[in-house]
Each structure stands twice: as C-alpha cells, then as structure tokens.
C-alpha cells in the first residue's frame, strides 16, 4: 500500500475516530484520577497509593508501566524492518524481569518507604547518597520521557494526517499537559489505575491483531514468516540474525552492549522499583512480579507476530517511508487489516500507552526530588504537613516542561523509540544497579563506594552517549534522507557504539568496589545487620511505613 494513499485516506475518516477514542480514554481515566485523589491525604497515599494495591493489580500496573510506546511501536517496527534482530529487544526486556524478581523486588519492598534512595541511603550518609540517587532517577526518567514524548508526536503525524513541526510539537505539549494533570491530581493511586486500564487495553488490542494476522495466513506461522521475507528490504534476511547487528565487528559489539543494558537495566529503573512500594507485603511484591512476567511475556509473543505481520502485509519499505518510520509499523498494520476502525482503536491504545507510562515516570521523578532532596537533604526531615507532596507536584510540572522540550527535539530527529528506551536502560544499569546490589549484598560497602558507583556510572554513560552516533555522525538513512542522529549536519562523535552499556556498566561496578576499598570510612555494622534482617524477612518494614 503506497504511503500517500494511506495518508490521503487517513485525513478523511481516521482523525475524527482517533480523536474520539483517545478522548474517551482520557475522559474515563481523568474521572478515575479525580476519584482516586479523594484518598490522597498523606505522602504515603500520594507516593505509594496507601500501600493497599494487591499483587495482581500491581502486576497489571507494572505491565502497564513497562509496556511503553517502545514495546508496542518501536519493537513491532524493529521486527518488521530487521526481523530476528528486532525481536532481540523483546528478549532482553523480558529476561530482565528474572533479574528483578530474583535479586531486588522483595528486598527493595521490605527496606524502602517511597523511593530507591531509601534503600541506598539506609546504612550510608543520608545527604550525599540521596542527592546522587535523585540525580540518577531524574536522568533515567528524562531519557525514558524523551522516548515517550517522541512516540506521541510521531504517532499523531501518522494517525491524524497532520504534518509540520509545529503540529507535532503541539501534540507533544498536549500529552505533556495531560501527564502533569494525572500526576498532580491522582498521585500514585490514580496513576496505578490508569496503568491497569492501559495494560488491559494494550494486551487485548495486541491479541486481536495477532489473531487477525495469523488468520490472514491460515494460522500458519511459516507462511507468515515467508511473507515477511518476501516483503523485506532487498538483500536483507529477516529470518536470521545479523540484519541490524552483525554486519561489522562494531555492530556485533553494539548488540552485546545493548543486551547488557536491557537485561540489567530493569532492576535499576526507578519507576519500576517504586511500584514495589505500593503493595502491603513482600509476598505481594513477588506475586506482582510473577504476574508482570506472564503478562509482558505474552505481549512480546504478540509483538513478534505483529512485527512480522507488518513486514509481510505492509512491507518494510512502506514502513520506513511512512511518517514516524519504524514506529509506524503497528498502526500501518492495523489500517491494512481493519481499515479506519481498527486503526482508530489501535491509535487510542497507543495514546493510552504513552500517557500511562509518562505519568508513572513523572511521579517517580517528582517523588525522588521531593522525598530525597527537599525533605531529607534540604529540610533534614523537618517538613510541614503536606509540604513534601506540594514540592512533588511543583517538581512534576517542571519535569513535564523539560520532557516536552526534549521530546520535540527527539521527534524531529526521527529516532526509534525502542532505541531511546534502551539508552534509559543503560543509564539505569550503569548508575543504579551496581549500587543497589552492593548495598543489599556487600557488608563492607561504604558511602564513598556508593557515590563513585552512581556518579561514575551516570557520567560515563551520558558522556559516551553524547559522543556516540546517537547524537551526531551517524550515516544518512537512504529511506528518509536524514541521519538518525539527534543533531543533523554535525559530527563530533568518537565513541563507535550506539549503546554504552558494555563500558559504563562494568565501570560502575569497578568504581563501587574501588571507592569502597580506598575509603577510610568504616561501614555501620549495626545498620548493615538491620538492613540484612529487614530486607530478607520484612521485620521492621512496618516501622518504616509508620514513620
């Protein structure tokens, strides 16, 4: 199907339907958010939904938080264009949950109150560690928000038939404004219910598309894969590894780096870790992760069929030539299968996906600043009633404004949102995970080790990203006539890999060890013992909640 035919048709019937479905979702979720806001009487209500979300509900909410625009739009597009190599994103995102389940979920829930820093600062000097954790949380959240905002603008370009940078920027502003409303009004409770609804809609929509695609090929997977290969970019084998990673030794190394970031990044994502604090018991924390693994795993199987279906029925060249490029594969497939009606439904689901994820990210980032920096470092615990929540709401507005600006910039560069999220995972795995593991499992770990690990991993990761082909110097894409770099027509890159994880993650572990062994500070053995008992048994966690 030529792209210009799709665009012409879309501007006739699709925009009104897309807007109607999107408007219905926004209306329903805003009503839920306002109802949830009635119960936001304390910081625990605002940050952790009063800790009364069940394991099953939290599992759905985690799936809603985790299955972002990258999972739905970016991965489907990567599979449609690159086949096997695109599916590696799904594998990395899913396997990462085993790390989260086995190493951090229960232990973090037992130890922390509201944020990741509650664990990291438990037996360290509070001020410097909380500040470092807050900076790391803000960095990860902004990278993630960058991807979601970019996805929102690219999606609307395709679905509403609007063109021009001003129209795309307006949509990013709209999504940002809605995100801020969800967080300001509903807090974690409202955000949780938005994520539960969104996860249910997304998985149901993906199931419908999966069954429809398989039906087109007589429920014969071999026919589907054959169709995808027949419509692949000329000379590209989408059924074998190497289409995206493997042509050169650098791309093979880039794949290893990407895999490290994806598998290790989830257990360090602040907005995922924060979800563990919304459940009443450690058992519910484990149950929520098990539910999340099943839901996310099933969805990624759907994404495999959707991606190859887009390759077979739409064609890789058409996907690359459409507005939004690889991110347009799932909407184009929906239009091919069910016309404007299915496209409208999938558009609404995609918008819901973006809104729910950005709301979760924003509340995490704002909570980290308000709880860790304002309340603990600046005010040293002497916070007036509702003062912490008020600062969190102000921070949400500031973060929303910054993410809107960065999202517009990323959108205009046309970056793949699955790839942008992979960078967020690299930052999380570099700055957060080593410190979390050392804190939980190494008794000698000190404040200096924590600071060296967090700041070293974060700075190394961001510097390598800035001087990588992601930001400048990537070759021009012949399909779009643009370089996939953030900045066009300049080249100041010297780091050859797109993802820095293979360098920054081991460096962060090394710096954590080096900072500790060179530190003259002796670990607090009493606090270390208390942390161990609390993390493994949950004894004492209730006291942390009460305070």
Coordinates of C-alpha atoms in Angstrom, one line a residue:
X1 CA 0.0 0.0 0.0
X2 CA 1.6 3.3 -1.0
X3 CA 2.2 5.7 1.8
X4 CA 0.5 8.6 0.0
X5 CA -2.7 6.5 -0.3
X6 CA -2.7 5.8 3.4
X7 CA -2.2 9.5 4.2
X8 CA -4.9 10.6 2.0
X9 CA -7.4 8.2 3.3
X10 CA -6.4 8.9 6.9
X11 CA -7.1 12.6 6.6
X12 CA -10.8 11.8 5.6
X13 CA -12.2 9.4 8.1
X14 CA -9.5 8.4 10.6
X15 CA -8.7 11.7 12.5
X16 CA -12.2 12.1 14.0
X17 CA -12.4 8.4 15.0
X18 CA -8.9 8.5 16.5
X19 CA -9.6 11.7 18.4
X20 CA -13.0 10.2 19.7
X21 CA -11.3 7.0 21.0
X22 CA -8.4 9.0 22.5
X23 CA -10.9 11.4 24.1
X24 CA -12.9 8.6 25.6
X25 CA -9.9 7.1 27.2
X26 CA -8.7 10.4 28.6
X27 CA -12.2 11.2 29.9
X28 CA -12.6 7.8 31.7
X29 CA -9.1 7.9 33.2
X30 CA -9.5 11.5 34.3
X31 CA -12.7 10.6 36.2
X32 CA -10.8 7.7 37.8
X33 CA -7.9 10.0 38.7
X34 CA -10.2 12.6 40.3
X35 CA -11.9 9.9 42.3
X36 CA -8.6 8.5 43.4
X37 CA -7.4 11.9 44.5
X38 CA -10.0 11.9 47.3
X39 CA -7.9 9.4 49.2
X40 CA -4.6 11.3 48.8
X41 CA -4.3 12.5 52.4
X42 CA -0.6 11.8 53.1
X43 CA 2.7 11.3 51.4
X44 CA 2.2 7.5 51.6
X45 CA -1.1 7.9 49.7
X46 CA 0.5 10.2 47.1
X47 CA 3.7 8.2 46.5
X48 CA 2.7 4.6 47.3
X49 CA -1.2 4.5 46.9
X50 CA -1.5 3.9 50.6
X51 CA 0.3 0.6 50.1
X52 CA -3.0 -1.2 49.6
X53 CA -2.7 -2.3 45.9
X54 CA -2.9 -6.1 45.6
X55 CA -0.2 -8.2 44.0
X56 CA -2.4 -9.0 40.9
X57 CA -3.4 -5.3 40.5
X58 CA 0.2 -4.3 40.9
X59 CA 1.4 -6.9 38.4
X60 CA -1.0 -5.4 35.8
X61 CA 0.2 -1.9 36.7
X62 CA 3.8 -2.9 36.3
X63 CA 3.0 -4.3 32.9
X64 CA 1.3 -1.0 32.1
X65 CA 4.4 0.9 33.3
X66 CA 6.8 -1.4 31.4
X67 CA 5.0 -1.9 28.1
X68 CA 5.7 1.5 26.8
X69 CA 5.5 3.0 23.4
X70 CA 8.9 1.3 22.8
X71 CA 7.3 -2.1 23.4
X72 CA 4.2 -1.5 21.2
X73 CA 5.5 0.8 18.4
X74 CA 9.3 0.5 18.5
X75 CA 9.7 -3.2 18.8
X76 CA 7.0 -4.0 16.3
X77 CA 8.7 -1.7 13.8
X78 CA 12.2 -3.2 14.5
X79 CA 10.8 -6.7 13.8
X80 CA 9.0 -5.5 10.7
X81 CA 12.2 -4.0 9.3
X82 CA 15.0 -6.1 10.8
X83 CA 13.2 -9.3 11.7
X84 CA 15.2 -11.5 14.1
X85 CA 17.4 -8.7 15.4
X86 CA 14.4 -6.6 16.2
X87 CA 13.0 -9.4 18.4
X88 CA 16.2 -9.3 20.5
X89 CA 14.7 -6.1 22.1
X90 CA 11.8 -8.2 23.4
X91 CA 14.0 -11.0 24.7
X92 CA 16.2 -8.5 26.5
X93 CA 13.2 -6.7 28.1
X94 CA 11.7 -10.0 29.2
X95 CA 14.8 -11.7 30.6
X96 CA 15.5 -8.6 32.6
X97 CA 12.5 -9.4 34.8
X98 CA 14.2 -12.5 36.1
X99 CA 16.9 -10.2 37.5
X100 CA 14.3 -8.0 39.1
X101 CA 12.4 -11.0 40.5
X102 CA 15.4 -12.9 41.9
X103 CA 17.5 -10.0 43.1
X104 CA 15.6 -6.9 44.0
X105 CA 11.8 -7.0 44.1
X106 CA 11.2 -8.4 47.6
X107 CA 14.3 -6.9 49.2
X108 CA 13.5 -3.4 48.0
X109 CA 9.9 -3.6 49.1
X110 CA 11.0 -4.8 52.6
X111 CA 13.5 -2.0 53.0
X112 CA 12.3 1.2 51.4
X113 CA 9.5 3.6 52.1
X114 CA 8.9 5.6 48.9
X115 CA 12.0 5.7 46.6
X116 CA 15.1 3.8 45.6
X117 CA 17.2 6.2 47.7
X118 CA 15.6 4.9 50.9
X119 CA 17.5 1.6 50.3
X120 CA 20.7 3.1 49.1
X121 CA 21.0 5.6 52.0
X122 CA 19.8 3.1 54.7
X123 CA 23.4 2.5 56.1
X124 CA 25.2 5.4 54.4
X125 CA 25.5 9.1 54.9
X126 CA 22.0 10.4 54.0
X127 CA 22.7 13.7 52.3
X128 CA 25.2 12.8 49.5
X129 CA 23.7 9.4 48.8
X130 CA 20.1 10.7 48.5
X131 CA 21.2 13.5 46.3
X132 CA 23.1 11.2 44.0
X133 CA 20.1 8.8 43.8
X134 CA 17.8 11.7 43.0
X135 CA 20.1 12.9 40.2
X136 CA 20.3 9.4 38.8
X137 CA 16.5 9.0 39.0
X138 CA 15.9 12.2 37.1
X139 CA 18.4 11.3 34.4
X140 CA 16.7 7.9 33.8
X141 CA 13.3 9.4 33.9
X142 CA 14.1 12.1 31.4
X143 CA 15.7 9.6 28.9
X144 CA 12.5 7.5 29.2
X145 CA 10.2 10.5 28.9
X146 CA 12.2 11.6 25.8
X147 CA 11.2 8.3 24.1
X148 CA 7.5 8.5 25.1
X149 CA 7.1 12.1 24.0
X150 CA 8.8 11.4 20.7
X151 CA 6.5 8.5 20.2
X152 CA 3.4 10.6 20.8
X153 CA 4.4 13.2 18.2
X154 CA 5.3 10.6 15.6
X155 CA 2.1 8.7 16.2
X156 CA -0.1 11.6 15.7
X157 CA 1.7 12.6 12.5
X158 CA 0.7 9.3 11.0
X159 CA -2.8 8.9 12.6
X160 CA -4.3 12.4 12.3
X161 CA -2.8 13.3 8.9
X162 CA -1.1 16.4 10.3
X163 CA 2.3 17.5 9.0
X164 CA 4.8 20.1 10.0
X165 CA 7.0 20.5 13.1
X166 CA 4.5 22.9 14.7
X167 CA 1.7 20.4 14.7
X168 CA 3.9 17.6 16.0
X169 CA 5.2 19.9 18.8
X170 CA 1.6 20.8 19.7
X171 CA 0.7 17.1 20.2
X172 CA 3.8 16.6 22.4
X173 CA 2.7 19.6 24.5
X174 CA -0.8 18.2 24.8
X175 CA 0.5 14.8 26.0
X176 CA 2.8 16.5 28.5
X177 CA -0.1 18.6 29.9
X178 CA -2.3 15.6 30.4
X179 CA 0.6 13.7 32.0
X180 CA 1.0 16.6 34.5
X181 CA -2.7 16.6 35.3
X182 CA -2.7 12.8 36.1
X183 CA 0.3 13.2 38.5
X184 CA -0.9 16.5 40.1
X185 CA -4.4 15.2 40.8
X186 CA -4.2 11.4 41.2
X187 CA -0.8 10.7 42.6
X188 CA 0.3 7.1 42.6
X189 CA -3.2 5.7 43.2
X190 CA -4.6 7.5 40.1
X191 CA -1.6 6.6 38.0
X192 CA -1.9 2.9 39.1
X193 CA -5.4 2.7 37.8
X194 CA -4.6 4.4 34.6
X195 CA -1.8 1.8 34.1
X196 CA -4.1 -1.1 34.9
X197 CA -6.7 0.1 32.3
X198 CA -4.0 0.8 29.7
X199 CA -2.3 -2.6 30.2
X200 CA -5.6 -4.4 29.7
X201 CA -6.4 -2.4 26.6
X202 CA -2.9 -2.9 25.2
X203 CA -2.8 -6.7 25.7
X204 CA -6.4 -7.1 24.3
X205 CA -5.6 -4.9 21.3
X206 CA -2.4 -6.9 20.6
X207 CA -4.3 -10.2 20.9
X208 CA -6.9 -9.1 18.4
X209 CA -4.2 -8.0 15.9
X210 CA -2.2 -11.2 16.5
X211 CA -5.2 -13.5 15.8
X212 CA -6.1 -11.4 12.8
X213 CA -2.6 -11.6 11.3
X214 CA -2.4 -15.3 11.9
X215 CA -5.9 -15.7 10.3
X216 CA -4.6 -13.9 7.2
X217 CA -2.0 -16.7 6.8
X218 CA -4.3 -19.6 7.7
X219 CA -2.7 -19.7 11.2
X220 CA 0.4 -21.0 9.5
X221 CA 3.5 -19.3 11.1
X222 CA 5.7 -20.5 8.3
X223 CA 3.5 -18.7 5.7
X224 CA 3.7 -15.5 7.8
X225 CA 7.5 -15.6 8.1
X226 CA 7.8 -16.4 4.3
X227 CA 5.6 -13.3 3.6
X228 CA 7.7 -11.1 5.8
X229 CA 10.9 -12.3 4.0
X230 CA 9.3 -11.7 0.6
X231 CA 8.5 -8.1 1.5
X232 CA 11.8 -7.4 3.3
X233 CA 14.3 -4.7 2.2
X234 CA 16.1 -6.1 -0.8
X235 CA 19.0 -8.3 0.2
X236 CA 18.0 -8.5 3.9
X237 CA 17.3 -11.8 5.6
X238 CA 14.8 -11.0 8.3
X239 CA 14.6 -14.7 9.5
X240 CA 18.3 -14.9 10.5
X241 CA 20.4 -12.9 12.9
X242 CA 22.6 -10.1 11.6
X243 CA 20.2 -7.8 9.7
X244 CA 20.8 -5.0 12.2
X245 CA 23.6 -6.3 14.3
X246 CA 26.3 -8.4 12.8
X247 CA 27.4 -6.7 9.6
X248 CA 30.6 -5.5 11.3
X249 CA 32.5 -6.2 14.4
X250 CA 31.4 -2.8 15.8
X251 CA 27.7 -3.7 15.3
X252 CA 28.2 -7.1 17.0
X253 CA 29.8 -5.3 20.0
X254 CA 26.9 -2.9 19.9
X255 CA 24.5 -5.8 20.2
X256 CA 26.3 -7.2 23.3
X257 CA 26.2 -3.7 24.8
X258 CA 22.5 -3.4 24.1
X259 CA 21.8 -6.8 25.6
X260 CA 23.7 -5.9 28.8
X261 CA 21.8 -2.7 29.1
X262 CA 18.4 -4.3 28.6
X263 CA 18.9 -7.3 30.9
X264 CA 20.5 -5.4 33.7
X265 CA 18.6 -2.1 33.3
X266 CA 15.1 -3.2 34.5
X267 CA 16.2 -3.9 38.1
X268 CA 17.6 -0.3 38.2
X269 CA 14.6 1.5 36.7
X270 CA 13.3 3.9 39.5
X271 CA 9.7 3.9 38.2
X272 CA 9.6 0.1 38.2
X273 CA 11.2 -0.1 41.7
X274 CA 8.7 2.4 43.0
X275 CA 5.8 0.1 42.1
X276 CA 7.0 -2.5 44.7
X277 CA 6.3 0.0 47.5
X278 CA 2.5 0.1 46.7
X279 CA 1.8 -3.4 47.9
X280 CA 1.2 -4.3 51.5
X281 CA 3.5 -7.3 51.9
X282 CA 6.7 -8.9 50.4
X283 CA 4.6 -11.8 49.2
X284 CA 2.5 -9.4 47.2
X285 CA 5.7 -7.9 45.7
X286 CA 6.8 -11.3 44.5
X287 CA 3.3 -12.1 43.2
X288 CA 3.2 -8.8 41.3
X289 CA 6.5 -9.5 39.5
X290 CA 5.3 -13.0 38.6
X291 CA 2.1 -11.5 37.1
X292 CA 4.1 -8.9 35.3
X293 CA 6.4 -11.6 33.8
X294 CA 3.5 -13.6 32.4
X295 CA 1.7 -10.5 31.0
X296 CA 4.8 -9.0 29.5
X297 CA 6.0 -12.3 28.1
X298 CA 2.6 -13.0 26.4
X299 CA 2.6 -9.5 25.0
X300 CA 6.1 -9.9 23.5
X301 CA 5.0 -13.0 21.7
X302 CA 2.2 -11.0 20.3
X303 CA 4.7 -8.3 19.2
X304 CA 6.6 -11.0 17.2
X305 CA 3.5 -11.8 15.2
X306 CA 2.5 -8.1 14.8
X307 CA 6.1 -7.2 13.7
X308 CA 6.4 -9.9 11.1
X309 CA 2.8 -9.3 10.1
X310 CA 3.6 -5.7 9.4
X311 CA 6.6 -6.8 7.4
X312 CA 4.5 -9.3 5.4
X313 CA 1.3 -7.3 4.8
X314 CA 2.6 -3.7 4.7
X315 CA 6.2 -4.2 3.7
X316 CA 9.4 -2.9 5.2
X317 CA 9.9 -0.2 2.5
X318 CA 6.4 1.2 3.2
X319 CA 7.1 1.2 6.9
X320 CA 10.4 3.1 6.5
X321 CA 8.8 5.6 4.1
X322 CA 5.8 6.4 6.4
X323 CA 5.7 9.3 8.8
X324 CA 7.3 8.0 12.0
X325 CA 9.3 5.4 10.1
X326 CA 9.8 2.2 12.1
X327 CA 7.5 3.4 14.8
X328 CA 4.6 3.4 12.3
X329 CA 4.6 -0.4 11.7
X330 CA 1.8 -1.4 14.1
X331 CA -0.6 1.4 13.1
X332 CA 0.0 0.7 9.4
X333 CA -0.7 -3.0 10.0
X334 CA -3.9 -2.1 11.9
X335 CA -5.0 0.1 8.9
X336 CA -4.2 -2.7 6.5
X337 CA -6.2 -5.3 8.5
X338 CA -9.3 -3.4 9.7
X339 CA -9.2 0.0 8.0
X340 CA -10.0 3.2 9.8
X341 CA -11.9 1.4 12.7
X342 CA -9.1 -0.9 13.8
X343 CA -6.6 1.9 13.2
X344 CA -8.6 4.2 15.4
X345 CA -8.7 1.6 18.2
X346 CA -5.0 0.9 18.0
X347 CA -4.3 4.6 17.9
X348 CA -6.3 5.1 21.1
X349 CA -4.4 2.2 22.7
X350 CA -1.1 3.7 21.7
X351 CA -2.0 7.1 23.1
X352 CA -3.2 5.4 26.3
X353 CA 0.2 3.6 26.4
X354 CA 2.2 6.8 26.2
X355 CA 0.0 8.7 28.7
X356 CA 0.2 6.0 31.3
X357 CA 3.9 5.5 31.1
X358 CA 4.8 9.2 31.2
X359 CA 2.5 9.6 34.2
X360 CA 4.4 6.8 36.0
X361 CA 7.8 8.3 35.1
X362 CA 6.8 11.8 36.2
X363 CA 5.5 10.8 39.6
X364 CA 8.7 8.8 40.2
X365 CA 11.0 11.6 39.3
X366 CA 9.0 14.2 41.3
X367 CA 8.8 11.9 44.3
X368 CA 12.5 11.4 44.2
X369 CA 13.3 15.1 44.3
X370 CA 10.7 16.0 46.9
X371 CA 11.4 13.0 49.2
X372 CA 15.1 12.6 48.8
X373 CA 16.4 16.1 48.1
X374 CA 13.8 18.5 49.6
X375 CA 12.5 16.6 52.6
X376 CA 15.7 14.6 53.6
X377 CA 18.6 16.8 52.5
X378 CA 17.4 20.4 52.4
X379 CA 14.8 20.2 55.3
X380 CA 16.5 17.3 57.1
X381 CA 13.1 15.7 57.9
X382 CA 11.6 18.9 59.3
X383 CA 8.8 19.2 56.7
X384 CA 5.5 20.9 57.3
X385 CA 2.3 18.8 56.8
X386 CA 1.7 18.2 53.0
X387 CA 4.9 20.2 52.3
X388 CA 6.6 17.3 50.7
X389 CA 3.7 16.5 48.4
X390 CA 3.4 20.2 47.4
X391 CA 7.0 20.2 46.3
X392 CA 6.5 16.9 44.4
X393 CA 3.7 18.5 42.5
X394 CA 5.7 21.6 41.6
X395 CA 8.6 19.3 40.5
X396 CA 6.1 17.3 38.3
X397 CA 5.3 20.5 36.4
X398 CA 9.0 21.3 35.9
X399 CA 9.8 17.8 34.7
X400 CA 6.9 17.8 32.4
X401 CA 8.0 21.1 30.8
X402 CA 11.6 19.8 30.3
X403 CA 10.4 16.5 28.8
X404 CA 8.1 18.3 26.4
X405 CA 11.1 20.3 25.1
X406 CA 13.4 17.3 24.8
X407 CA 10.6 15.2 23.2
X408 CA 10.1 17.8 20.4
X409 CA 13.8 17.7 19.7
X410 CA 13.9 13.9 19.6
X411 CA 10.8 13.7 17.4
X412 CA 12.3 16.0 14.8
X413 CA 15.4 13.7 14.6
X414 CA 13.2 10.7 13.9
X415 CA 14.9 8.4 16.5
X416 CA 13.5 4.9 17.1
X417 CA 11.7 5.0 20.5
X418 CA 12.7 1.4 21.4
X419 CA 16.3 2.5 20.9
X420 CA 15.8 5.6 23.1
X421 CA 14.4 3.5 25.9
X422 CA 17.4 1.2 25.6
X423 CA 19.5 4.3 26.4
X424 CA 17.4 4.8 29.5
X425 CA 18.1 1.2 30.5
X426 CA 21.8 1.8 30.0
X427 CA 21.7 4.7 32.4
X428 CA 19.7 2.7 34.9
X429 CA 22.0 -0.3 34.7
X430 CA 25.1 1.9 35.0
X431 CA 24.1 4.4 37.7
X432 CA 21.7 2.4 39.9
X433 CA 22.0 -1.4 39.7
X434 CA 25.6 -1.8 40.9
X435 CA 24.9 0.4 43.9
X436 CA 21.7 -1.4 44.7
X437 CA 23.4 -4.8 44.6
X438 CA 26.4 -3.7 46.6
X439 CA 24.1 -2.1 49.2
X440 CA 22.0 -5.2 49.6
X441 CA 24.7 -7.9 49.4
X442 CA 28.1 -6.4 50.3
X443 CA 28.6 -5.6 54.0
X444 CA 31.8 -3.6 53.5
X445 CA 30.2 -1.2 51.0
X446 CA 30.6 2.4 52.0
X447 CA 29.2 5.9 51.2
X448 CA 32.3 6.7 49.0
X449 CA 31.8 3.5 47.1
X450 CA 28.1 4.3 46.5
X451 CA 28.9 7.8 45.3
X452 CA 31.7 6.7 43.0
X453 CA 29.5 4.0 41.5
X454 CA 26.4 6.2 41.0
X455 CA 28.2 9.3 39.7
X456 CA 30.9 7.4 37.8
X457 CA 28.3 5.1 36.0
X458 CA 26.0 8.0 35.3
X459 CA 28.7 10.4 34.0
X460 CA 30.4 7.7 31.9
X461 CA 27.1 6.6 30.4
X462 CA 25.9 10.1 29.5
X463 CA 29.3 11.2 28.2
X464 CA 29.6 8.1 25.9
X465 CA 26.0 8.7 24.7
X466 CA 26.8 12.4 23.9
X467 CA 29.9 11.4 21.9
X468 CA 28.2 8.4 20.1
X469 CA 26.5 8.2 16.7
X470 CA 23.2 8.6 18.6
X471 CA 23.9 12.3 19.0
X472 CA 26.0 13.1 15.9
X473 CA 27.7 11.5 13.0
X474 CA 25.5 8.5 12.1
X475 CA 25.3 7.8 8.3
X476 CA 22.3 9.1 6.4
X477 CA 19.3 6.8 6.1
X478 CA 18.6 6.5 2.4
X479 CA 14.9 5.9 3.1
X480 CA 14.4 9.2 4.9
X481 CA 17.3 11.2 3.7
X482 CA 18.1 12.0 7.3
X483 CA 20.8 10.9 9.7
X484 CA 19.3 9.0 12.7
X485 CA 21.5 11.2 14.9
X486 CA 19.8 13.7 17.2
X487 CA 21.8 16.6 15.6
X488 CA 22.0 16.7 11.8
X489 CA 24.9 18.1 9.7
X490 CA 27.4 17.9 12.6
X491 CA 29.8 15.1 13.6
X492 CA 31.7 15.2 16.9
X493 CA 31.3 11.5 17.9
X494 CA 34.4 9.4 18.8
X495 CA 32.7 6.5 20.7
X496 CA 31.7 4.0 18.0
X497 CA 28.8 2.2 19.8
X498 CA 25.2 3.3 19.9
X499 CA 24.7 1.9 23.4
X500 CA 27.4 2.5 26.1
X501 CA 26.4 -0.3 28.4
X502 CA 29.3 -2.6 27.7
X503 CA 31.7 0.1 29.0
X504 CA 29.7 2.0 31.6
X505 CA 28.1 -0.9 33.5
X506 CA 31.4 -2.8 34.3
X507 CA 33.0 0.6 35.1
X508 CA 30.3 1.4 37.6
X509 CA 30.8 -2.0 39.4
X510 CA 34.5 -1.4 39.4
X511 CA 34.2 2.2 40.8
X512 CA 31.9 1.0 43.5
X513 CA 34.5 -1.6 44.6
X514 CA 37.4 0.8 44.2
X515 CA 35.7 3.6 46.2
X516 CA 34.9 1.2 49.0
X517 CA 38.4 -0.3 49.3
X518 CA 40.0 3.1 49.2
X519 CA 37.6 4.6 51.7
X520 CA 38.8 5.3 55.3
X521 CA 35.2 5.2 56.4
X522 CA 34.1 2.1 58.3
X523 CA 30.8 0.5 57.5
X524 CA 28.0 0.9 60.0
X525 CA 27.8 -2.8 61.2
X526 CA 24.6 -2.2 63.2
X527 CA 22.8 -0.6 60.3
X528 CA 24.1 -3.3 58.0
X529 CA 22.7 -6.0 60.2
X530 CA 19.4 -4.2 60.4
X531 CA 19.3 -3.8 56.6
X532 CA 20.0 -7.5 56.1
X533 CA 17.3 -8.7 58.5
X534 CA 14.7 -6.2 57.2
X535 CA 15.4 -7.0 53.5
X536 CA 15.3 -10.8 54.0
X537 CA 12.4 -11.0 56.5
X538 CA 10.4 -7.8 56.2
X539 CA 10.7 -7.3 60.0
X540 CA 10.9 -3.6 60.7
X541 CA 9.4 -2.6 57.4
X542 CA 6.1 -1.7 59.1
X543 CA 8.1 0.7 61.3
X544 CA 9.4 2.5 58.2
X545 CA 5.9 2.8 56.8
X546 CA 4.6 4.2 60.1
X547 CA 7.3 6.9 60.3

